[in-house]
Coordinates of C-alpha atoms in Angstrom, one line a residue:
M160 CA 104.5 38.2 106.4
L161 CA 103.3 40.8 109.0
E162 CA 107.1 41.8 109.9
I163 CA 108.1 42.3 106.3
L164 CA 105.4 44.4 105.6
T165 CA 105.8 46.5 108.5
K166 CA 109.3 47.1 107.3
L167 CA 108.3 47.9 103.5
L168 CA 105.7 50.4 105.4
F169 CA 108.5 52.9 106.8
L170 CA 110.4 52.5 103.7
Y171 CA 107.1 53.1 101.8
L172 CA 106.4 56.1 104.2
P173 CA 107.8 59.2 102.9
F174 CA 106.5 58.3 99.4
Q175 CA 103.1 57.4 99.9
I176 CA 100.5 58.1 97.5
A177 CA 97.3 60.2 98.2
L178 CA 93.6 59.0 97.8
N179 CA 91.2 60.8 96.6
P180 CA 87.7 59.1 97.7
A181 CA 85.6 62.1 97.0
E182 CA 85.8 65.8 95.8
G183 CA 87.7 67.8 98.2
F184 CA 89.1 64.9 100.4
D185 CA 92.3 63.2 100.5
L186 CA 93.2 60.1 102.2
A187 CA 97.1 59.4 102.8
S188 CA 97.1 55.5 101.9
V189 CA 99.2 55.0 104.6
R190 CA 95.8 55.7 106.7
I191 CA 94.5 52.8 105.1
I192 CA 97.6 50.6 105.3
I193 CA 98.1 50.8 109.4
P194 CA 94.8 49.6 110.0
L195 CA 94.9 46.6 107.5
L196 CA 98.0 46.0 109.5
F197 CA 96.6 45.9 113.0
I198 CA 93.7 43.9 112.0
A199 CA 96.0 41.1 110.5
W200 CA 97.9 41.5 113.7
L201 CA 95.0 40.8 115.8
I202 CA 93.5 38.0 113.5
D203 CA 96.9 36.5 113.6
G204 CA 96.9 36.9 117.4
L205 CA 93.7 35.4 117.8
K206 CA 94.5 32.4 115.8
N207 CA 97.8 31.8 117.8
K208 CA 96.1 32.7 121.2
K209 CA 98.8 35.2 121.7
I210 CA 98.0 38.6 121.7
I211 CA 100.9 40.8 123.1
I212 CA 99.6 44.2 125.1
P213 CA 101.8 46.6 126.1
N214 CA 101.9 46.9 130.2
N215 CA 104.3 50.1 130.4
L216 CA 104.1 53.4 131.2
T217 CA 105.1 54.4 128.4
F218 CA 101.8 52.9 126.8
F219 CA 99.8 54.0 129.8
L220 CA 100.6 57.6 129.0
L221 CA 99.9 57.0 125.0
I222 CA 96.4 55.8 126.2
S223 CA 95.8 58.9 128.5
F224 CA 97.0 61.5 126.0
L225 CA 94.3 59.7 123.4
F226 CA 91.5 59.5 126.1
L227 CA 91.9 63.1 127.3
T228 CA 92.3 64.3 123.5
S229 CA 89.4 62.5 122.6
F230 CA 87.5 64.3 125.6
S231 CA 88.1 67.5 124.6
L232 CA 85.8 67.4 121.8
F233 CA 82.8 67.8 124.1
F234 CA 83.9 71.4 124.1
A235 CA 84.9 71.9 120.8
E236 CA 83.1 74.6 118.6
N237 CA 83.4 72.7 115.7
F238 CA 82.9 69.1 116.4
V239 CA 83.5 67.7 112.7
W240 CA 87.0 69.5 112.8
G241 CA 87.9 67.7 115.9
L242 CA 86.6 64.6 114.9
R243 CA 88.4 64.9 111.6
K244 CA 92.1 65.0 113.4
L245 CA 90.8 62.4 116.0
I246 CA 90.2 59.4 113.4
F247 CA 93.6 60.5 111.9
L248 CA 95.6 59.9 115.5
F249 CA 93.5 56.6 115.9
S250 CA 93.9 55.3 112.5
I251 CA 97.8 55.8 113.1
F252 CA 98.2 54.6 116.6
P253 CA 97.4 50.9 116.0
L254 CA 100.8 51.1 114.8
F255 CA 102.1 51.0 118.0
F256 CA 100.7 47.2 119.1
V257 CA 102.1 45.9 115.8
V258 CA 105.6 47.5 116.3
H259 CA 106.0 46.3 119.9
A260 CA 104.5 42.9 119.7
I261 CA 106.8 42.0 116.6
F262 CA 110.0 43.8 116.8
S263 CA 110.7 45.7 120.8
S264 CA 111.9 42.4 122.1
N265 CA 113.9 40.9 119.5
Q266 CA 117.1 43.1 118.9
A267 CA 117.5 41.8 115.5
K268 CA 114.2 42.5 114.1
K269 CA 114.4 45.7 115.8
L270 CA 117.8 46.7 113.7
S271 CA 116.3 45.5 110.8
L272 CA 113.2 47.5 111.0
L273 CA 115.4 50.6 111.7
K274 CA 117.4 49.5 108.4
F275 CA 114.5 50.0 106.3
T276 CA 113.3 53.2 108.1
A277 CA 117.1 54.7 107.5
L278 CA 117.0 53.3 103.6
G279 CA 114.0 55.5 103.5
G280 CA 115.8 58.5 104.6
V281 CA 118.4 58.0 102.5
F282 CA 116.3 57.8 99.5
T283 CA 114.5 61.2 100.4
A284 CA 117.3 62.6 101.2
L285 CA 118.7 61.8 97.7
L286 CA 115.2 63.2 96.2
G287 CA 115.2 66.7 98.4
I288 CA 119.1 67.1 97.2
I289 CA 118.5 66.8 93.4
Q290 CA 114.8 69.0 94.1
F291 CA 117.8 71.5 95.1
L292 CA 120.1 71.3 92.8
L293 CA 117.6 71.6 90.1
Q294 CA 117.1 75.1 90.4
L295 CA 120.5 75.7 89.5
I296 CA 119.8 74.4 86.0
I297 CA 116.2 75.1 85.3
P298 CA 114.4 78.8 86.3
L299 CA 113.2 79.1 90.0
N300 CA 109.6 79.8 88.4
K301 CA 109.8 76.8 86.2
L302 CA 111.1 74.3 88.7
Y303 CA 108.1 75.6 91.4
S304 CA 105.2 75.4 88.9
A305 CA 106.8 71.4 87.8
W306 CA 106.9 70.6 91.5
A307 CA 103.6 71.9 92.3
I308 CA 102.3 69.4 89.7
I309 CA 104.5 66.5 90.9
I310 CA 103.5 66.7 94.2
V311 CA 99.6 66.1 93.8
P312 CA 99.7 62.5 93.5
F313 CA 101.5 62.4 97.2
L314 CA 99.8 65.3 98.9
G315 CA 96.4 64.8 97.3
N316 CA 94.6 67.3 95.5
S317 CA 93.1 69.4 98.3
F318 CA 96.2 69.0 100.4
S319 CA 98.4 70.4 97.5
Q320 CA 96.2 73.0 96.4
A321 CA 96.1 74.2 100.4
V322 CA 99.6 73.9 100.4
L323 CA 100.3 75.9 97.7
T324 CA 97.9 78.4 98.7
N325 CA 99.9 79.2 101.6
P326 CA 103.7 78.2 100.5
S327 CA 106.8 77.8 102.5
W328 CA 109.2 76.5 99.8
L329 CA 110.8 79.5 98.9
V330 CA 113.3 81.0 101.3
N331 CA 115.3 84.2 100.9
V332 CA 118.8 84.0 101.9
G333 CA 121.2 87.3 101.5
G334 CA 119.1 88.5 99.0
H335 CA 118.9 85.7 97.0
T336 CA 115.4 83.6 96.8
L337 CA 116.0 79.5 97.0
L338 CA 113.9 76.7 96.6
R339 CA 114.0 74.6 99.6
A340 CA 114.3 71.0 100.0
T341 CA 110.8 69.4 100.5
A342 CA 110.6 66.2 98.2
F343 CA 107.7 65.0 98.8
F344 CA 106.5 66.6 101.8
P345 CA 103.8 69.1 102.0
D346 CA 106.5 71.6 103.1
P347 CA 110.1 72.2 104.5
H348 CA 109.6 71.6 108.4
M349 CA 108.1 68.4 107.8
L350 CA 111.2 67.0 105.8
A351 CA 113.6 68.1 108.3
F352 CA 111.3 66.3 111.2
Y353 CA 112.1 63.4 109.5
L354 CA 115.7 63.8 108.1
N355 CA 116.7 64.2 111.4
I356 CA 114.8 61.2 112.7
T357 CA 116.3 59.0 109.8
G358 CA 119.5 60.3 109.9
L359 CA 120.3 59.7 113.8
I360 CA 118.9 56.1 113.1
S361 CA 121.2 55.9 110.5
L362 CA 124.1 57.0 112.9
G363 CA 122.9 54.5 115.5
I364 CA 123.1 51.6 112.9
Y365 CA 126.4 52.6 111.6
F366 CA 127.7 52.3 115.6
S367 CA 126.0 49.4 116.3
Q368 CA 126.3 47.2 113.1
Q369 CA 129.1 45.2 113.5
E370 CA 128.2 44.3 116.7
Y371 CA 124.9 42.6 115.3
D372 CA 126.1 41.6 112.6
L373 CA 128.4 39.4 114.0
R374 CA 126.1 38.3 116.7
T375 CA 123.2 37.7 114.4
S376 CA 124.4 36.5 111.4
P377 CA 121.9 33.3 109.9
L378 CA 125.1 32.1 107.7
P379 CA 127.3 29.5 109.3
L380 CA 129.9 30.8 111.7
L381 CA 133.5 30.3 112.6
E382 CA 134.9 30.8 116.0
G383 CA 138.0 33.2 117.0
E384 CA 139.6 35.1 119.6
M385 CA 140.6 38.9 119.9
P386 CA 142.3 40.8 122.4
T387 CA 139.4 43.3 124.2
G388 CA 142.4 45.9 125.0
R389 CA 141.5 45.9 128.6
G390 CA 144.4 44.1 130.8
G391 CA 144.6 41.8 127.5
G392 CA 142.2 39.6 128.1
K393 CA 140.3 37.8 125.1
L394 CA 137.0 38.1 123.5
T395 CA 135.3 35.6 121.8
I396 CA 133.9 36.7 118.4
Y397 CA 132.0 35.0 115.3
F398 CA 133.0 35.9 111.5
S399 CA 130.8 34.6 108.9
K400 CA 132.3 32.0 106.5
H401 CA 131.0 34.0 104.0
L402 CA 131.5 37.9 104.9
S403 CA 135.1 38.8 106.4
P404 CA 135.7 41.4 109.1
K405 CA 136.5 43.9 106.1
E406 CA 133.5 43.4 104.5
I407 CA 131.4 43.7 107.7
K408 CA 132.8 47.1 108.1
N409 CA 132.4 48.2 104.5
K410 CA 128.6 47.4 105.0
K411 CA 128.7 49.5 108.4
N412 CA 130.4 52.6 106.6
Y413 CA 127.1 52.6 104.3
Y414 CA 124.8 53.7 107.4
L415 CA 127.7 56.9 107.9
F416 CA 127.4 57.8 104.3
F417 CA 123.7 57.3 104.5
S418 CA 123.9 60.1 107.8
I419 CA 126.0 62.2 106.2
I420 CA 123.9 62.2 102.9
I421 CA 120.4 62.8 105.2
F422 CA 121.8 65.5 107.3
L423 CA 123.3 67.3 103.8
A424 CA 119.3 67.0 102.9
S425 CA 118.0 68.8 106.3
F426 CA 120.6 71.6 105.9
L427 CA 118.7 72.2 102.5
T428 CA 115.7 72.7 104.1
F429 CA 116.4 75.8 105.4
S430 CA 114.4 75.1 108.4
R431 CA 115.8 76.8 111.6
G432 CA 113.8 74.9 114.2
G433 CA 115.3 71.5 112.2
Y434 CA 118.6 73.2 112.4
L435 CA 118.6 73.1 116.1
G436 CA 116.6 69.9 116.6
L437 CA 119.6 68.4 114.7
I438 CA 122.2 69.9 116.5
A439 CA 120.9 69.1 119.7
G440 CA 120.3 65.4 118.5
L441 CA 124.0 65.2 117.1
L442 CA 125.1 66.7 120.6
F443 CA 123.1 64.3 122.7
F444 CA 124.2 61.3 120.6
G445 CA 127.8 62.7 120.6
F446 CA 128.5 63.4 124.2
F447 CA 127.3 59.6 125.2
T448 CA 129.2 58.0 122.1
F449 CA 132.5 60.1 123.2
K450 CA 132.2 58.8 126.9
S451 CA 131.2 55.4 126.4
K452 CA 134.3 55.1 123.7
L453 CA 136.8 57.8 125.1
K454 CA 140.0 55.3 125.7
Y455 CA 139.2 52.8 122.5
F456 CA 138.6 56.4 120.1
F457 CA 142.4 58.0 121.4
N458 CA 143.9 54.5 121.2
N459 CA 143.4 54.9 117.1
A460 CA 145.4 58.2 115.1
K461 CA 142.9 57.8 112.5
R462 CA 139.6 58.4 114.6
V463 CA 141.6 61.5 116.4
I464 CA 142.8 62.8 113.0
S465 CA 139.3 62.2 111.7
L466 CA 137.4 64.5 114.9
I467 CA 140.3 67.2 114.0
F468 CA 139.2 67.2 110.7
I469 CA 135.5 67.2 111.5
L470 CA 135.7 69.9 113.9
I471 CA 138.1 72.0 111.8
T472 CA 135.3 71.8 109.0
F473 CA 132.5 72.3 111.5
S474 CA 134.2 75.3 112.4
L475 CA 134.6 77.0 109.1
I476 CA 131.2 76.4 108.2
L477 CA 130.2 78.1 110.9
A478 CA 132.9 81.2 110.5
I479 CA 132.6 81.4 106.5
P480 CA 129.6 83.2 105.9
N481 CA 127.1 80.9 104.1
P482 CA 123.2 80.5 103.6
I483 CA 122.8 78.0 106.0
T484 CA 125.3 79.4 108.9
N485 CA 122.9 82.9 108.0
R486 CA 119.6 81.1 108.7
L487 CA 120.9 79.3 111.6
T488 CA 122.0 82.5 113.2
S489 CA 118.8 84.1 112.2
S490 CA 116.8 82.1 114.6
F491 CA 118.7 84.2 117.7
D492 CA 117.7 87.2 116.1
L493 CA 114.4 88.4 118.2
S494 CA 113.8 91.6 115.6
E495 CA 113.6 89.4 112.4
G496 CA 110.4 89.2 110.9
S497 CA 109.3 85.5 111.1
N498 CA 110.5 85.3 114.9
T499 CA 108.8 88.4 115.8
G500 CA 105.9 86.9 113.9
R501 CA 106.3 83.8 116.2
I502 CA 106.3 85.5 119.3
E503 CA 103.3 87.0 119.1
T504 CA 101.7 83.4 117.9
W505 CA 102.9 82.1 121.1
K506 CA 101.5 84.7 123.3
Q507 CA 98.0 84.3 121.4
S508 CA 98.6 81.0 122.4
L509 CA 99.5 81.6 126.0
E510 CA 96.0 83.6 126.3
I511 CA 93.9 81.2 124.9
I512 CA 95.3 78.4 127.2
K513 CA 95.0 80.6 129.9
A514 CA 91.3 81.1 129.3
N515 CA 90.7 77.7 128.7
P516 CA 93.4 75.6 130.9
T517 CA 91.0 72.6 131.8
L518 CA 90.4 70.8 128.0
G519 CA 91.0 73.7 125.7
V520 CA 89.2 74.6 123.1
G521 CA 88.8 71.3 121.5
L522 CA 90.9 69.5 119.3
G523 CA 91.0 71.1 115.9
N524 CA 89.6 74.4 117.1
Y525 CA 92.7 76.1 117.4
S526 CA 92.3 78.1 114.1
L527 CA 88.7 79.0 115.4
S528 CA 89.6 80.6 118.5
I529 CA 92.0 83.1 116.3
K530 CA 89.9 83.6 113.4
P531 CA 86.3 82.4 113.4
S532 CA 86.0 82.8 109.7
A533 CA 89.1 80.1 109.4
N534 CA 88.8 77.1 106.9
Y535 CA 89.9 73.5 108.2
R536 CA 93.1 73.4 106.1
E537 CA 94.0 77.3 106.8
P538 CA 97.8 76.8 108.5
I539 CA 97.0 78.7 111.8
Y540 CA 98.4 76.6 115.0
S541 CA 101.2 77.8 117.9
H542 CA 103.9 76.8 115.9
N543 CA 105.0 74.6 119.2
T544 CA 103.2 71.3 119.6
F545 CA 102.9 71.9 123.4
L546 CA 101.5 74.8 123.2
D547 CA 99.0 73.4 120.5
I548 CA 98.3 70.4 122.8
A549 CA 97.5 72.7 125.8
A550 CA 95.3 75.3 124.0
E551 CA 93.2 72.3 121.9
T552 CA 93.1 69.9 124.7
G553 CA 94.5 70.9 128.1
I554 CA 97.2 71.5 130.4
L555 CA 96.8 68.3 131.6
N556 CA 97.0 66.8 128.2
A557 CA 100.4 68.7 127.1
L558 CA 102.0 67.6 130.7
V559 CA 100.7 64.0 129.7
W560 CA 102.6 64.2 126.2
L561 CA 105.5 65.7 128.3
L562 CA 105.9 63.1 130.5
L563 CA 105.6 60.3 127.5
F564 CA 108.9 61.9 126.0
L565 CA 110.7 62.2 129.4
F566 CA 110.0 58.7 130.6
S567 CA 111.1 57.5 126.7
I568 CA 114.2 60.0 126.8
I569 CA 115.1 58.2 130.3
N570 CA 114.7 54.8 129.7
F571 CA 116.4 54.8 126.5
T572 CA 119.4 56.8 127.7
R573 CA 119.3 54.3 130.8
G574 CA 119.4 51.1 127.9
F575 CA 122.3 52.7 126.5
I576 CA 124.7 53.2 129.6
I577 CA 123.5 49.6 130.8
N578 CA 123.7 47.6 127.6
N579 CA 125.8 50.2 125.6
D580 CA 123.3 49.9 122.9
F581 CA 123.8 52.4 120.0
I582 CA 120.1 51.6 118.9
D583 CA 118.7 52.8 121.9
L584 CA 121.2 55.8 121.8
A585 CA 119.9 56.6 118.3
L586 CA 116.0 56.4 119.1
V587 CA 117.0 58.7 122.6
S588 CA 118.6 61.3 120.3
A589 CA 115.8 61.2 117.6
L590 CA 113.6 62.1 120.6
V591 CA 115.7 64.7 121.9
S592 CA 115.8 66.5 118.3
L593 CA 112.3 65.7 117.9
S594 CA 111.8 67.6 121.3
I595 CA 113.8 70.7 120.3
H596 CA 112.4 71.1 117.0
S597 CA 108.6 70.5 118.3
L598 CA 109.2 74.1 120.4
F599 CA 109.3 75.7 116.9
E600 CA 107.0 73.3 114.7
T601 CA 103.9 71.2 115.2
A602 CA 104.5 67.4 113.7
I603 CA 102.1 65.1 115.5
F604 CA 99.3 65.7 112.9
S605 CA 101.6 64.8 109.9
V606 CA 101.5 61.4 108.1
H607 CA 104.7 61.2 107.6
I608 CA 106.1 62.5 111.2
L609 CA 103.6 60.7 113.8
P610 CA 103.9 57.0 112.3
L611 CA 108.2 57.9 113.1
I612 CA 107.2 58.8 116.7
I613 CA 104.9 56.1 117.4
L614 CA 107.4 53.7 116.0
I615 CA 110.3 55.1 118.3
L616 CA 107.7 54.8 121.4
S617 CA 106.9 51.3 120.8
L618 CA 110.3 50.1 120.4
N619 CA 110.8 51.2 124.0
N620 CA 110.7 47.9 125.7
S621 CA 111.0 48.6 129.4
K622 CA 111.2 46.3 132.2
Q623 CA 107.8 47.4 133.2
N624 CA 106.3 45.5 129.7

């Protein structure tokens, strides 16, 4: 039951309803569901006298991060603001135990969980694409007003008002104002984080699907042989009596289609940090995939033609002026308004870090250091995850977070190189994408993104477990 509920959680994640238990107080339903899952897991473990506690560097670094983050509260000007953020972190963190215990050491269960995650991604992508296309038939101001009403149940009364007070939904590209894809997310940047991660996961499933379906199918199997293509040897394979190889291949292709839809929706967010993160993740995935399948790839004319077609299409997209490439190239224009503002924000953050290097200004108190009259939901932050962590909780804690990501990236990459496991490659590519995007935005306090980060980290099943 816990396994099914956890899968449904990640399908529900991008569509979660927000509760309003009190005036001015919003509570994302996932923040209740995750602790309940953890309690159920704990009770089940005590009942069976078997509680799996991770014993690896990932878990140690994550615990260290939470400890240093908690300790920074003693130096916070506004203790309550920091406490609210800390409670948020501890309401999501227990997911690590559940996912690690149930899914990390079982490849079939891991793949199944990631399929639900990818499915949530493609549904969200379709919603974002539909939202974007609606402005072609509905006047922009009417669509904007309508969407401002639609999102209230998903963000909560207070949070939705804060989002609309400081909107980032609109973008001016080539003199045209466009409504960016946001789906039920508070802003396009968080949606881009989510889509890039789930898109890369879907791509990894595409490359691994046939192997895992053949290996783990619960249906009766027939044994057969096929050439390996390496010295004329034979490879024993198993086909289900109920699924032909063609049917399995078609099933596999769904996830390639899903990833294309998800990446298209990511483009429609017009998030420049998202573009850079996606490009980094795809390049990382492509490099290791191409390297591992080089000989296999060039033995098939269709694959070569497909690659040439993709490269030509991508080159044309970059060469022909369009809103997406205009938005991407503006990322490198240091004189552009938002880029100038972001550089100034980074300078401010560095000054705060310089003045408070050890434990920062306290969790949740960065905005007060910039603007003493700021309110809790005012969007004042560093536009850089690592600077945000360093400014609020100290340089040491930022280093711990960086090491947490570096260790996971190295470990997943090693797993792919040794086992040729494309799920590992998908997860490490998602971390690379997340890391690059995090240089421009902060997503660790997003109720949509932090569970995905915990998901990836908890599946880092190193030999030290």
